[in-house]
CSV table of C-alpha atoms in Angstrom, one decimal:
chain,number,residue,atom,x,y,z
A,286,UNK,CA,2.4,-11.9,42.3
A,287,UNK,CA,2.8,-15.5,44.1
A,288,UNK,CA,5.6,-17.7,43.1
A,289,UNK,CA,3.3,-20.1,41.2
A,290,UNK,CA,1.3,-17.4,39.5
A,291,UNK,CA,4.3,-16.1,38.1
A,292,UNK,CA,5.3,-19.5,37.4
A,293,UNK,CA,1.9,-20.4,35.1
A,294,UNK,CA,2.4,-16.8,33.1
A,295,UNK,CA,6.2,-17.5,31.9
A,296,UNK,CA,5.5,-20.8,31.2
A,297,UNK,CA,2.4,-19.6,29.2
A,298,UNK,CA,4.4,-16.6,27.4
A,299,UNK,CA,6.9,-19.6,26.6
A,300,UNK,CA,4.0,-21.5,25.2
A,301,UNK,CA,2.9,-18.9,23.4
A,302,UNK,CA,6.3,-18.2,21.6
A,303,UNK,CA,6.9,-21.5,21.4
A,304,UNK,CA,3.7,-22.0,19.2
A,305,UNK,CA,4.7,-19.0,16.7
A,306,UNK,CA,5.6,-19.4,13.0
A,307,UNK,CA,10.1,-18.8,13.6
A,308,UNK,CA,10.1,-15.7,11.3
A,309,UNK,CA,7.2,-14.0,13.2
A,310,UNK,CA,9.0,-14.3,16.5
A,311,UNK,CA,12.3,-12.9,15.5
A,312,UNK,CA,10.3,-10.4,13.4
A,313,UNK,CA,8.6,-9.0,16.3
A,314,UNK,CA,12.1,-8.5,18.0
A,315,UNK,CA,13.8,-6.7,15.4
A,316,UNK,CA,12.4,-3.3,14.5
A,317,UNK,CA,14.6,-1.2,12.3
A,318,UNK,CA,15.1,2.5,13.4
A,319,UNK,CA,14.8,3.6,9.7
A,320,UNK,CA,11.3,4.6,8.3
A,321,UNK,CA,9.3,2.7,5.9
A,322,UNK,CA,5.9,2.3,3.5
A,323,UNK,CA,4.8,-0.8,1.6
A,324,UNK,CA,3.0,0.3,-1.5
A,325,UNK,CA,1.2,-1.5,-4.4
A,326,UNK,CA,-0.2,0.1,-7.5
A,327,UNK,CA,-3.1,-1.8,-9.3
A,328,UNK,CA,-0.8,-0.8,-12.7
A,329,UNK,CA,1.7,1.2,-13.6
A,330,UNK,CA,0.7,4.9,-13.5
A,331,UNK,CA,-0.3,6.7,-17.0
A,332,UNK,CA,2.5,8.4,-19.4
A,333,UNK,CA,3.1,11.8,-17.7
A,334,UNK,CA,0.8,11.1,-14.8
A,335,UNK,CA,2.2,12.2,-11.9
A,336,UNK,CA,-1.1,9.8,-9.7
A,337,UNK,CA,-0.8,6.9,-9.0
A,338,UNK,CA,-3.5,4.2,-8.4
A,339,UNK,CA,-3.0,2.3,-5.4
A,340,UNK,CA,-4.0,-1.2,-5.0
A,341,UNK,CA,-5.9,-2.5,-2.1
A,342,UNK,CA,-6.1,-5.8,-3.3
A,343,UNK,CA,-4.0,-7.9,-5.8
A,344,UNK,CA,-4.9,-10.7,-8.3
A,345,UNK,CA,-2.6,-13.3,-9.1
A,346,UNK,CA,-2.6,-13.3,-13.1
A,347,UNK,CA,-3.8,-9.0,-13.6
A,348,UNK,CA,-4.6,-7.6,-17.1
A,349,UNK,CA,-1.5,-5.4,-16.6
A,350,UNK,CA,0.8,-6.3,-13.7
A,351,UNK,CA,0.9,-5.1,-10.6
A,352,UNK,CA,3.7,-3.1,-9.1
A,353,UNK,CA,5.4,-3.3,-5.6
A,354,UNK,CA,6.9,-0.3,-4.3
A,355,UNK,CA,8.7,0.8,-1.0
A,356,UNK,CA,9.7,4.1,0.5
A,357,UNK,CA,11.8,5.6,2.9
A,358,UNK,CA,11.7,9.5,4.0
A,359,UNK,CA,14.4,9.1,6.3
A,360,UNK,CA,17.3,6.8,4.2
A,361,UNK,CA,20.6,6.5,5.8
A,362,UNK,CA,23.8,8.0,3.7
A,363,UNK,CA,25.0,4.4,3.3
A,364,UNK,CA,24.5,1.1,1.8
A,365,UNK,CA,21.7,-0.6,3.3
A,366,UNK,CA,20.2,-4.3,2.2
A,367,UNK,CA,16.0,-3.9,1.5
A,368,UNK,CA,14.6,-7.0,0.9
A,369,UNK,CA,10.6,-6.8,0.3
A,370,UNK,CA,9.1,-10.3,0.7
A,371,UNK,CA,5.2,-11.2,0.9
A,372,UNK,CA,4.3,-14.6,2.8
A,373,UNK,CA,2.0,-17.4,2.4
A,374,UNK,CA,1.9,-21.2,3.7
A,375,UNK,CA,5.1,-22.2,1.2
A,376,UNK,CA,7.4,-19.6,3.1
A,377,UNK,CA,8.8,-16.1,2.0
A,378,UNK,CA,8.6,-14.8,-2.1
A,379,UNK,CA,10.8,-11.7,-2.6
A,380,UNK,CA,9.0,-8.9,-4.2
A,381,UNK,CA,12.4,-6.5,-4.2
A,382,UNK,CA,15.8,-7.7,-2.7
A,383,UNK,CA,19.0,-5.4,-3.3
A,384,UNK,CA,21.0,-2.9,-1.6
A,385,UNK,CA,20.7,0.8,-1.7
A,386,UNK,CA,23.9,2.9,-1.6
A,387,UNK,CA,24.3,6.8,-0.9
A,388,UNK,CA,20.3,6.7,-0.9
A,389,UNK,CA,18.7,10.4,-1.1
A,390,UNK,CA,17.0,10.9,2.0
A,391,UNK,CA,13.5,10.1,0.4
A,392,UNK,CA,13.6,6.8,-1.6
A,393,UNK,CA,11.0,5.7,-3.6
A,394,UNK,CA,11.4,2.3,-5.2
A,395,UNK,CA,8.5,0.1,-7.5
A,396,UNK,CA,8.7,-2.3,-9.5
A,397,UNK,CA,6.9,-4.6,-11.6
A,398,UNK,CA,5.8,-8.2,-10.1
A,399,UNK,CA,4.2,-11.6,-11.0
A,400,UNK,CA,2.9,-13.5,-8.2
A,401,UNK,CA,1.8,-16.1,-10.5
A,402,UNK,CA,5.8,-16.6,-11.3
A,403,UNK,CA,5.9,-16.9,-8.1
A,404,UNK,CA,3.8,-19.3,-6.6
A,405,UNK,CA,2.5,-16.9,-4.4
A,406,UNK,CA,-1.3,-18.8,-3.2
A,407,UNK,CA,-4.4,-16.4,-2.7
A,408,UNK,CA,-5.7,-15.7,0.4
A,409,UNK,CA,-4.6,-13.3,2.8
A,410,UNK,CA,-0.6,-12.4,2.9
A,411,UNK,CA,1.3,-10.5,5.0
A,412,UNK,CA,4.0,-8.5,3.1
A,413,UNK,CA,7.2,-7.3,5.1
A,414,UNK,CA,9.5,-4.5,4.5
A,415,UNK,CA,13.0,-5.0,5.8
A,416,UNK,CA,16.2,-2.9,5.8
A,417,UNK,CA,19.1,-4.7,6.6
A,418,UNK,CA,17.1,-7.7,8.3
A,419,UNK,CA,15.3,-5.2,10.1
A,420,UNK,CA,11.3,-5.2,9.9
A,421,UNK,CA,10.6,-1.3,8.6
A,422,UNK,CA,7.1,-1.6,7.4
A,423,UNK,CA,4.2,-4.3,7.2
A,424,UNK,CA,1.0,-4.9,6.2
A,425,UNK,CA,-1.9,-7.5,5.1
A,426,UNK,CA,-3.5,-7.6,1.5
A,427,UNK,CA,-5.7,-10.3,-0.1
A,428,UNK,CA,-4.3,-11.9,-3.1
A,429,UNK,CA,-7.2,-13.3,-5.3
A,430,UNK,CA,-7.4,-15.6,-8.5
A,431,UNK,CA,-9.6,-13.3,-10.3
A,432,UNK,CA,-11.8,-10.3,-9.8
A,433,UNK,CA,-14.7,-12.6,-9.6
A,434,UNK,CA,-13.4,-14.7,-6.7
A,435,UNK,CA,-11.8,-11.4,-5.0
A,436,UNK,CA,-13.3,-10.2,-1.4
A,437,UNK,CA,-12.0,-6.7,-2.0
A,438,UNK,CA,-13.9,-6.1,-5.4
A,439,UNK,CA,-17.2,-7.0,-4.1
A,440,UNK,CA,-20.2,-4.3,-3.3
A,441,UNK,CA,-18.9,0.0,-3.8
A,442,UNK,CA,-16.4,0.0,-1.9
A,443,UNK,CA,-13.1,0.7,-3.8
A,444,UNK,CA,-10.3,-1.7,-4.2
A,445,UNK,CA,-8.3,1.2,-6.3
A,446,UNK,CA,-7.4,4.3,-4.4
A,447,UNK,CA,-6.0,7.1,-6.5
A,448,UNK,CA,-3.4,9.3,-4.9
A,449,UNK,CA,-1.0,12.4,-5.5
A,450,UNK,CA,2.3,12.6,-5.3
A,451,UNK,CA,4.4,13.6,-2.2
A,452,UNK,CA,6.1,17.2,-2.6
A,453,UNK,CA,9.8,16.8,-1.8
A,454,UNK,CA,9.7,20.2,-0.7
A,455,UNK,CA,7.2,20.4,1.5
A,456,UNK,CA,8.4,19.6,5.4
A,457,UNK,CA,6.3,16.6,6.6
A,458,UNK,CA,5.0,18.7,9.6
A,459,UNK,CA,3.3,20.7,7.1
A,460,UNK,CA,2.4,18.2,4.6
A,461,UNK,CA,-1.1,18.0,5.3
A,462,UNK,CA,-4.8,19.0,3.5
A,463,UNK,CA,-7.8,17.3,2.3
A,464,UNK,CA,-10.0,16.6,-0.6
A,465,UNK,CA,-13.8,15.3,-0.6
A,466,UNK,CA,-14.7,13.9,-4.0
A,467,UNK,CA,-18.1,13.1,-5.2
A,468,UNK,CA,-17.1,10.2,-7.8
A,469,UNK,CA,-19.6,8.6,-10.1
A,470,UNK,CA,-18.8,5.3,-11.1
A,471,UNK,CA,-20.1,3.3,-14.4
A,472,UNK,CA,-21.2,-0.1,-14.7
A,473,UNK,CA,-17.9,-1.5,-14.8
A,474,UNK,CA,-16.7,0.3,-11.3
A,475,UNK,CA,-14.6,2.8,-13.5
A,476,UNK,CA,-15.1,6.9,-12.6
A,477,UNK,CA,-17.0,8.5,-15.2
A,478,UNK,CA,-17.3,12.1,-13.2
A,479,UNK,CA,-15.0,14.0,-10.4
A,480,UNK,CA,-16.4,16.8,-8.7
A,481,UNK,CA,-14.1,17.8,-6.1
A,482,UNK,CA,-16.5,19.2,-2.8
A,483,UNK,CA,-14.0,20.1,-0.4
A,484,UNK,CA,-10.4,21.4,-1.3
A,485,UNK,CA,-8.2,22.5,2.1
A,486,UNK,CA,-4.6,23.3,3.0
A,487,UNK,CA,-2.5,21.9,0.0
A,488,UNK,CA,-5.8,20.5,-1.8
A,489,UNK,CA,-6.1,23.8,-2.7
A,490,UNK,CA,-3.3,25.3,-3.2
A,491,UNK,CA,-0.5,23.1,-4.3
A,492,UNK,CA,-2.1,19.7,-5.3
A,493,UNK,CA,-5.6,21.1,-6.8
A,494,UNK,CA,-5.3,19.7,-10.3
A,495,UNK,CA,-3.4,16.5,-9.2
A,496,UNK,CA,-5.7,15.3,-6.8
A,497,UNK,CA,-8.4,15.9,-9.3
A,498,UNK,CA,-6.3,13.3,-11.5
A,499,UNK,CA,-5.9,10.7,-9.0
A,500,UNK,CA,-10.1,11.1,-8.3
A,501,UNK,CA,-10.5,9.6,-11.9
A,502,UNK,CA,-8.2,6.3,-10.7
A,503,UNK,CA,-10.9,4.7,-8.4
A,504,UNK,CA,-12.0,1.5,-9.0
A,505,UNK,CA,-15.1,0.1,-6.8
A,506,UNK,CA,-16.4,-3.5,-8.1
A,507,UNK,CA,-18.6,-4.0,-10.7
A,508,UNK,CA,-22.4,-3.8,-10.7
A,509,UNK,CA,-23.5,-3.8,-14.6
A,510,UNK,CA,-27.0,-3.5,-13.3
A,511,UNK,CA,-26.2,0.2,-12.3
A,512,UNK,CA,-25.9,2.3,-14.9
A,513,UNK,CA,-24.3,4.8,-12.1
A,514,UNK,CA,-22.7,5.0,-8.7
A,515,UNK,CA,-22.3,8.3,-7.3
A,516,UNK,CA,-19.7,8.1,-3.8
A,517,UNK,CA,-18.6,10.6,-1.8
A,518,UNK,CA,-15.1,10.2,-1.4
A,519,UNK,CA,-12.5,12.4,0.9
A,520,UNK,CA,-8.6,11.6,1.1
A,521,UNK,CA,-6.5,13.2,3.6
A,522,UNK,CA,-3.3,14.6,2.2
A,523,UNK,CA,-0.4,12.9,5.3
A,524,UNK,CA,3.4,13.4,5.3
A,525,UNK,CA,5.5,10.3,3.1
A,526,UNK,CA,2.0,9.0,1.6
């Protein structure tokens, strides 16, 4: 490369840096070697239940609040600060921040949140995971006002996932199967019917009857001129989800 190319590029990359939000840039430098998963449930899961019904959208002011959960399947043996923080235009709102001490080696954590309490805007946010300032896990959701002004709850696609639980003693090398549901939905976007289509590897063996619970948590948007919504639905069983 000549001299003056080379020249142009850093001075672009420095641009480009330059012209970052602070907390992105020194995010995209620090990556923490220990594993983790955002999670968000639309509510928290039934007495007893062992599903859970995961949110792919979030409303500011819900019916029944929203919870925010991380994880971990490979925690140190030692205290570790998680702070769990989801971003907009004002700056950073914590959605978890403590320290977890002589952790088991898989950590789940939820709990319940208000993003109304705190001034979180709607739009799209980025939410962060970090373990000792470390970036462990991130991801993008839309926060909406309502279900009428929410992206995510318009047409059949669902904005409520319903999942199993993760088998502590199954190896995640062999944590693996898959369902395919064909889910009727009522007017309101609530299942009214599960049958299960296609049951393989621990779908049918360990995790029949649960999956068959979490079916009955999907939620697709509204459409009260449908009486009913039949989707075919399939959910692949991976390790830690």
């Amino acid at each position: 490369m000549h001299t003056g190319t080379f020249a142009a590029a850093l001075a672009s990359l420095f641009g480009l840096a330059a012209s970052l939000p602070a907390h992105v840039a020194e995010d995209a430098a620090r990556a923490s070697p220990i594993h983790g998963h955002i999670e968000f449930l639309w509510e928290a899961p039934a007495r007893g239940s062992e599903a859970r019904p995961v949110a792919l959208g979030l409303l500011t002011r819900p019916d029944a609040p929203h919870l925010a959960c991380w994880k971990s399947a490979a925690f140190p043996q030692r205290a570790v600060e998680v702070r769990l923080e989801i971003d907009d235009a004002h700056g950073r709102h914590p959605l978890w921040v403590g320290t977890e001490t002589g952790a088991p080696l898989h950590v789940v954590r939820c709990r319940d949140i208000d993003l109304a309490a705190l001034g979180v805007a709607p739009g799209m946010r980025r939410v962060v995971l970090r373990f000792d300032g470390r970036i462990a896990a991130q991801e993008t959701i839309e926060v909406a006002a309502s279900l009428a002004t929410a992206a995510f709850h318009r047409g059949d696609r669902s904005f409520v996932n319903g999942r199993t639980p993760y088998l502590a003693d199954i190896a995640p090398a062999h944590y693996s199967g898959r369902f395919v549901w064909v889910l009727t939905f009522g007017p309101d976007g609530r299942v009214i019917a599960v049958e299960t289509e296609v049951a393989e590897g621990l779908a049918a063996t360990r995790l029949r009857a649960a999956g068959e619970e979490a079916a009955w948590l999907y939620r697709i948007g509204a459409d009260p001129g449908k009486p009913e919504r039949k989707l075919r639905q399939p959910y692949d069983l991976l390790p830690g989800h």
